Short mmCIF file of C-alpha atoms in Angstrom, two decimals:
data_model
loop_
_atom_site.label_atom_id
_atom_site.label_comp_id
_atom_site.label_asym_id
_atom_site.label_seq_id
_atom_site.Cartn_x
_atom_site.Cartn_y
_atom_site.Cartn_z
CA MET J 5 65.12 74.76 44.47
CA TRP J 6 66.74 78.44 44.80
CA LYS J 7 69.95 77.03 43.09
CA GLN J 8 67.60 75.42 40.05
CA GLN J 9 66.40 79.14 40.03
CA LEU J 10 69.71 80.75 40.75
CA LYS J 11 70.60 78.41 37.00
CA ARG J 12 67.95 79.98 35.65
CA PHE J 13 68.83 83.14 35.47
CA ARG J 14 71.49 81.89 33.03
CA ASP J 15 68.72 82.74 30.40
CA ILE J 16 68.94 85.90 30.94
CA THR J 17 70.64 87.38 27.48
CA PRO J 18 71.36 91.04 26.17
CA ASP J 19 69.70 92.14 23.26
CA ALA J 20 71.11 91.33 19.86
CA THR J 21 70.63 94.60 18.70
CA TRP J 22 72.26 96.34 21.26
CA SER J 23 75.05 93.86 21.41
CA ALA J 24 75.94 94.51 17.92
CA LYS J 25 76.10 98.35 18.17
CA THR J 26 77.68 98.02 21.50
CA LYS J 27 80.64 95.65 19.97
CA ARG J 28 81.00 98.00 16.96
CA ALA J 29 81.55 101.28 19.53
CA VAL J 30 83.72 99.11 21.47
CA LEU J 31 85.75 98.26 19.16
CA SER J 32 85.90 101.87 17.52
CA SER J 33 86.87 102.96 20.93
CA ARG J 34 91.02 102.54 20.05
CA ILE J 35 92.82 102.93 17.08
CA PRO J 36 94.01 99.60 16.03
CA GLU J 37 97.75 99.77 16.06
CA THR J 38 98.12 98.80 12.66
CA LEU J 39 97.08 102.23 11.54
CA VAL J 40 99.40 104.06 13.90
CA PRO J 41 102.82 104.18 12.30
CA ARG J 42 105.46 102.85 14.59
CA VAL J 43 108.11 105.22 13.75
CA SER J 44 106.22 107.76 15.49
CA ILE J 45 105.91 106.16 18.55
CA SER J 46 108.85 105.11 19.00
CA ILE J 47 111.55 107.93 17.44
CA PHE J 48 109.31 109.81 20.71
CA SER J 49 110.60 107.61 22.96
CA PHE J 50 112.98 109.42 25.67
CA PRO J 51 116.77 107.40 24.83
CA ARG J 52 115.77 108.70 20.98
CA LEU J 53 114.69 112.11 22.11
CA LEU J 54 117.86 112.57 23.85
CA TRP J 55 120.20 111.16 20.61
CA ILE J 56 118.38 113.39 18.07
CA GLY J 57 117.91 115.90 20.85
CA VAL J 58 121.52 116.79 21.86
CA PRO J 59 122.94 117.15 18.25
CA VAL J 60 120.20 119.65 17.08
CA VAL J 61 121.16 121.92 20.18
CA VAL J 62 124.85 121.73 19.57
CA ILE J 63 123.97 122.61 16.00
CA MET J 64 121.89 125.05 16.49
CA PHE J 65 124.32 126.78 19.25
CA LEU J 66 126.78 126.47 16.28
CA PHE J 67 125.03 128.16 13.63
CA THR J 68 123.90 131.03 16.38
CA SER J 69 127.30 131.74 17.08
CA ILE J 70 128.39 131.68 13.58
CA TYR J 71 126.27 134.38 12.97
CA PHE J 72 126.71 136.58 15.86
CA PHE J 73 130.08 136.74 15.43
CA ALA J 74 130.64 136.97 11.67
CA SER J 75 128.27 139.83 11.47
CA PRO J 76 128.74 142.20 13.93
CA SER J 77 127.67 145.07 12.25
CA GLN J 78 124.01 143.62 12.79
CA GLY J 79 121.82 146.04 14.14
CA ALA J 80 120.85 143.11 17.08
CA ILE J 81 124.12 142.88 17.56
CA SER J 82 125.23 146.50 17.86
CA SER J 83 126.08 146.12 21.58
CA LEU J 84 128.82 143.59 20.60
CA ASP J 85 130.96 146.12 18.63
CA THR J 86 134.33 146.82 20.29
CA ASP J 87 134.75 150.11 18.41
CA LYS J 88 131.22 151.41 19.74
CA LEU J 89 131.93 150.42 23.09
CA ASN J 90 135.53 151.83 22.96
CA THR J 91 134.33 154.91 22.18
CA GLU J 92 131.67 154.69 24.90
CA PHE J 93 134.07 153.33 27.57
CA ASN J 94 136.44 156.53 26.75
CA SER J 95 133.36 159.18 27.31
CA LEU J 96 132.48 157.62 30.11
CA SER J 97 135.88 157.75 32.18
CA LEU J 98 136.49 161.41 30.72
CA ASN J 99 133.37 162.51 32.42
CA VAL J 100 133.92 160.73 35.80
CA HIS J 101 137.76 162.30 35.76
CA LEU J 102 136.12 165.96 35.34
CA GLN J 103 133.63 165.13 38.03
CA SER J 104 136.26 164.43 39.79
CA VAL J 105 138.64 167.38 39.43
CA SER J 106 136.04 169.62 40.19
CA TYR J 107 135.42 167.63 43.28
CA LYS J 108 138.96 168.27 44.25
CA ASP J 109 139.13 172.00 43.09
CA SER J 110 136.32 172.51 45.86
CA ALA J 111 138.00 170.95 48.76
CA ASN J 112 141.10 172.69 48.35
CA SER J 113 139.60 176.26 48.02
CA ALA J 114 138.03 175.02 51.53
CA MET J 115 141.04 173.77 52.49
CA ALA J 116 143.09 176.84 52.33
CA SER J 117 140.77 179.44 53.59
CA ALA J 118 140.09 176.90 56.91
CA ILE J 119 144.72 177.08 57.27
CA GLN J 120 144.55 180.82 56.32
CA GLU J 121 142.20 181.29 59.17
CA ILE J 122 143.82 179.67 61.47
CA THR J 123 146.85 180.93 61.03
CA ASP J 124 145.60 184.63 61.09
CA THR J 125 146.17 185.95 64.65
CA GLY J 126 144.34 189.10 63.46
CA ALA J 127 140.99 186.61 63.55
CA LYS J 128 138.70 188.07 66.33
CA HIS J 129 138.05 185.02 68.07
CA LEU J 130 141.56 184.35 68.35
CA SER J 131 142.56 187.86 70.10
CA PRO J 132 144.50 187.46 73.16
CA PHE J 133 143.06 190.95 73.69
CA LEU J 134 139.78 189.81 73.31
CA LEU J 135 140.25 186.61 75.35
CA GLU J 136 141.19 188.15 78.24
CA SER J 137 138.57 191.26 78.36
CA GLU J 138 136.15 188.16 77.96
CA ILE J 139 137.49 186.64 81.39
CA GLU J 140 137.21 189.98 83.17
CA ILE J 141 133.36 190.21 81.82
CA LEU J 142 133.26 186.72 83.21
CA GLN J 143 134.32 187.52 86.72
CA LEU J 144 131.82 190.56 86.50
CA ASP J 145 129.12 188.13 86.98
CA THR J 146 130.04 185.82 89.51
CA ASN J 147 130.13 188.38 91.76
CA PRO J 148 126.41 189.81 92.68
CA PRO J 149 125.99 193.52 92.19
CA PRO J 150 125.64 195.81 94.84
CA LYS J 151 122.46 196.93 93.63
CA GLU J 152 120.94 193.42 94.31
CA LYS J 153 121.98 193.52 98.05
CA SER J 154 120.02 196.50 98.77
CA ILE J 155 117.18 195.32 97.05
CA ASP J 156 116.92 192.02 99.52
CA GLN J 157 117.34 193.99 102.14
CA LEU J 158 114.58 196.40 101.15
CA LEU J 159 112.26 193.10 100.51
CA ASN J 160 113.02 191.62 103.48
CA GLU J 161 111.75 194.63 105.63
CA VAL J 162 108.63 194.98 103.48
CA ILE J 163 107.39 191.47 104.33
CA PHE J 164 108.82 190.83 107.95
CA MET X 2 98.15 76.93 23.82
CA LYS X 3 94.16 77.46 23.90
CA GLU X 4 92.49 79.36 21.12
CA GLU X 5 91.31 81.94 23.88
CA ASP X 6 94.88 82.55 25.17
CA LEU X 7 95.51 82.96 21.68
CA LEU X 8 93.00 85.22 20.71
CA VAL X 9 94.10 87.34 23.54
CA GLN X 10 97.14 87.65 22.40
CA LYS X 11 96.15 88.57 19.09
CA ALA X 12 94.12 91.35 21.20
CA GLN X 13 97.39 92.30 23.11
CA LYS X 14 99.14 92.92 19.64
CA GLY X 15 96.00 95.77 18.77
CA ASP X 16 93.75 92.71 16.75
CA SER X 17 90.64 93.85 16.79
CA ASN X 18 89.11 90.81 15.09
CA ALA X 19 90.66 88.85 18.47
CA PHE X 20 89.02 91.13 20.53
CA GLY X 21 85.80 90.72 19.14
CA LYS X 22 85.70 87.23 19.24
CA LEU X 23 86.06 87.37 22.96
CA TYR X 24 83.51 89.74 23.09
CA ASP X 25 81.56 87.34 21.21
CA ILE X 26 82.42 84.68 24.48
CA TYR X 27 82.21 86.93 27.68
CA MET X 28 79.88 89.72 26.60
CA PRO X 29 76.77 87.36 27.84
CA ARG X 30 78.41 86.29 30.77
CA ILE X 31 79.31 89.76 31.64
CA TYR X 32 76.16 91.32 30.91
CA ARG X 33 74.11 88.53 32.92
CA PHE X 34 76.53 89.06 36.19
CA VAL X 35 76.09 93.27 35.79
CA PHE X 36 72.79 93.12 35.35
CA LEU X 37 71.98 91.46 38.28
CA LYS X 38 74.41 93.20 40.45
CA VAL X 39 72.20 96.19 38.76
CA GLY X 40 68.83 94.87 38.41
CA HIS X 41 68.00 97.32 35.34
CA LYS X 42 68.48 96.55 32.09
CA HIS X 43 69.94 99.98 30.40
CA ASP X 44 72.08 100.16 33.56
CA ALA X 45 73.55 96.83 32.99
CA GLU X 46 73.79 97.42 29.40
CA ASP X 47 75.68 101.30 30.14
CA VAL X 48 78.10 99.14 32.83
CA THR X 49 78.85 96.37 30.11
CA GLN X 50 79.54 98.20 27.23
CA HIS X 51 82.05 100.29 30.28
CA VAL X 52 83.59 97.39 31.39
CA PHE X 53 84.18 96.00 27.40
CA THR X 54 85.35 99.34 26.57
CA ASN X 55 88.11 99.30 29.20
CA ALA X 56 89.43 95.71 28.92
CA TRP X 57 90.28 96.62 25.13
CA GLN X 58 91.59 100.21 26.10
CA HIS X 59 94.06 98.28 29.04
CA VAL X 60 94.29 94.50 27.26
CA GLU X 61 98.17 95.16 26.66
CA GLY X 62 98.19 95.15 30.78
CA TYR X 63 96.52 91.75 31.00
CA GLU X 64 98.94 89.31 32.49
CA PHE X 65 98.32 85.53 32.34
CA GLN X 66 98.20 83.70 35.87
CA GLY X 67 97.03 80.77 35.28
CA PHE X 68 93.18 81.74 35.01
CA PRO X 69 90.88 82.33 32.49
CA PHE X 70 90.69 85.51 30.39
CA SER X 71 86.89 85.61 32.00
CA SER X 72 88.68 86.42 35.61
CA TRP X 73 90.04 89.79 34.27
CA LEU X 74 87.04 90.81 32.94
CA TYR X 75 84.67 89.79 35.74
CA ARG X 76 87.05 91.77 37.75
CA ILE X 77 86.68 94.87 35.49
CA ALA X 78 83.16 94.31 35.92
CA SER X 79 83.05 94.30 39.76
CA ASN X 80 84.64 97.84 39.96
CA ALA X 81 82.24 99.00 37.41
CA VAL X 82 79.37 98.01 38.95
CA ILE X 83 81.18 99.45 42.37
CA ASP X 84 81.57 102.57 40.27
CA HIS X 85 78.07 102.97 39.11
CA TYR X 86 77.16 102.84 42.58
CA ARG X 87 79.18 105.77 43.57
CA THR X 88 77.99 107.66 40.46
CA THR X 89 74.37 106.89 40.77
CA ARG X 90 71.65 107.09 42.81
CA PRO X 91 70.65 103.45 44.83
CA SER X 92 67.20 102.60 43.40
CA GLN X 93 64.87 100.11 44.19
CA ASP X 94 65.03 96.95 41.98
CA LEU X 95 61.20 96.74 40.58
CA GLU X 96 61.95 95.76 37.21
CA THR X 97 60.46 92.43 36.30
CA VAL X 98 61.55 89.42 35.54
CA PRO X 99 63.01 89.70 31.85
CA GLU X 100 61.28 88.29 29.45
CA GLU X 101 63.32 85.90 27.83
CA LEU X 102 63.52 83.50 31.31
CA LEU X 103 59.89 83.67 30.18
CA SER X 104 60.31 82.31 26.57
CA GLN X 105 59.31 78.61 27.06
CA PRO X 106 55.72 77.35 27.08
CA ALA X 107 54.13 76.73 30.25
CA ARG X 108 50.86 76.97 31.55
CA PHE X 109 49.03 80.06 32.77
CA GLU X 110 50.09 78.81 36.49
CA GLU X 111 53.51 77.70 36.08
CA LYS X 112 54.39 81.01 34.53
CA LEU X 113 52.93 82.63 36.86
CA ASP X 114 54.92 80.32 39.79
CA GLN X 115 58.34 81.05 37.32
CA VAL X 116 57.72 84.85 37.79
CA PHE X 117 57.26 84.45 41.32
CA ASN X 118 60.18 81.95 41.96
CA LEU X 119 62.21 84.24 39.83
CA GLN X 120 61.48 87.18 41.47
CA VAL X 121 61.78 86.22 44.97
CA VAL X 122 65.19 85.21 44.72
CA ARG X 123 66.56 88.15 42.85
CA THR X 124 64.53 89.86 45.98
CA ALA X 125 66.64 87.81 48.41
CA LEU X 126 69.68 88.10 45.95
CA LYS X 127 69.21 91.94 46.38
CA LYS X 128 69.49 91.74 50.13
CA LEU X 129 72.89 90.48 49.92
CA ASP X 130 75.78 92.70 50.51
CA PRO X 131 78.18 93.71 47.04
CA ASP X 132 80.35 90.72 47.67
CA GLN X 133 78.13 87.94 48.51
CA GLN X 134 75.67 89.15 45.31
CA SER X 135 78.91 88.37 42.86
CA VAL X 136 79.85 85.13 44.50
CA VAL X 137 76.70 83.47 44.63
CA ILE X 138 76.32 84.95 40.92
CA MET X 139 79.47 83.59 39.68
CA ARG X 140 79.48 80.64 41.75
CA PHE X 141 75.99 79.37 41.17
CA VAL X 142 75.07 81.45 38.16
CA GLU X 143 78.19 80.72 36.13
CA ASP X 144 79.67 77.71 37.57
CA LEU X 145 82.98 79.61 38.30
CA SER X 146 85.55 77.72 40.40
CA THR X 147 86.56 79.17 43.77
CA LYS X 148 90.06 80.51 42.66
CA GLU X 149 88.23 82.09 39.99
CA ILE X 150 85.87 83.51 41.88
CA ALA X 151 89.01 84.47 44.32
CA THR X 152 91.00 85.89 41.38
CA ALA X 153 88.19 87.75 39.66
CA LEU X 154 87.22 89.92 43.21
CA GLU X 155 90.71 90.32 44.36
CA LYS X 156 90.43 87.95 48.02
CA SER X 157 92.23 84.67 48.63
CA GLU X 158 90.01 81.56 48.38
CA GLY X 159 89.55 81.20 52.27
CA ALA X 160 87.85 84.56 52.01
CA VAL X 161 85.66 83.91 49.25
CA ARG X 162 84.68 80.75 51.44
CA VAL X 163 83.80 82.44 54.00
CA ILE X 164 81.65 85.03 51.20
CA GLN X 165 79.68 82.44 50.46
CA HIS X 166 78.93 80.31 53.67
CA ARG X 167 76.90 83.75 55.03
CA ALA X 168 75.38 84.59 51.92
CA LEU X 169 74.07 81.32 51.62
CA LYS X 170 72.59 81.48 55.06
CA LEU X 171 70.98 84.75 54.13
CA LEU X 172 69.81 83.38 50.79
CA GLN X 173 68.34 80.89 52.87
CA THR X 174 67.16 82.78 55.55
CA GLN X 175 65.46 85.28 53.29
CA LEU X 176 63.49 82.41 51.42
CA SER X 177 62.37 80.79 54.66
CA LYS X 178 60.46 83.93 55.29
CA THR X 179 58.86 83.89 51.91
CA TYR X 180 57.71 80.67 51.13
CA GLY X 181 56.95 80.24 55.42
CA ARG X 182 59.29 76.76 55.78
CA ASN X 183 62.50 75.74 55.52
CA VAL X 184 64.17 76.01 51.89
CA GLU X 185 65.78 72.84 51.38
CA THR X 186 69.23 73.98 50.51
CA THR X 187 71.61 74.09 53.69
CA THR X 188 75.15 75.57 53.50
CA LYS X 189 76.54 71.79 53.84
CA GLU X 190 75.01 70.97 50.37
CA VAL X 191 77.50 73.68 48.97
#
């Protein structure tokens, strides 16, 4: 019995108006291939793109190179102008040279004054007399002064 | 070469007229399958439209493997129904039996019986799991072979037989409860 009932479900049919409308909608959901130019599809495939792309890039590179080297006075490539670069380079080296000279000059004077000071025996801190006198002072300082002894004795008496 | 194969080949080359003919042949079956699965007319219409739009856009990918084109369409339909259940809230199927099933003239009592019986079978069908429903509909409503069903559901023939066996047992139990007696069919009959 239930099998017959299931068979009866075969009578279920969609609405005819809906069916026709849906058919149109479904078929229009995709552009027919006849309307799509085949060339436009095949031309963009990867190998073809490579074959076309590489020569285009090479040609562009050549044109760009020619343009740059044939007209060096153009504003855009002024940095490649050899005359300008030479001038700039020369002025740069000159500055460096001058700075170096001024440095050497000050170093020379410093060294000269140092040598002069060393060779000068009259300098106060190198005088042998001065040094001897300083040694004497130092020796005096090592012996405790007699005054200090008497003070210690007095203090001992007061305390004890 | 069968006419259907020619139509498929033409459709694969972008012939919309050929696909239109395939639509005319298979749309009612797919609609019926979807309707019995989703249970609502509008949902069935939406899902069916989606199935054929999808099929038309991917028909180049169809490869003939010795099964009718309908197996491929049923596969798209099964997936579309699963997607439909994923994206919409499950609702109770209270839609009445379609009018077209009652179109034959009959006495009032007979008509009432028809409605009752169909409603009972539909309710029992709805209690099966999605795969069981698909197998029962394809096998007993659409008369597809086990091989075709296996292709459509992307399962082995053995798995389809197991699903069918379990589905019939469940259906029998459901219908026995409703009618209060053993229904005439057992799984041995199938």
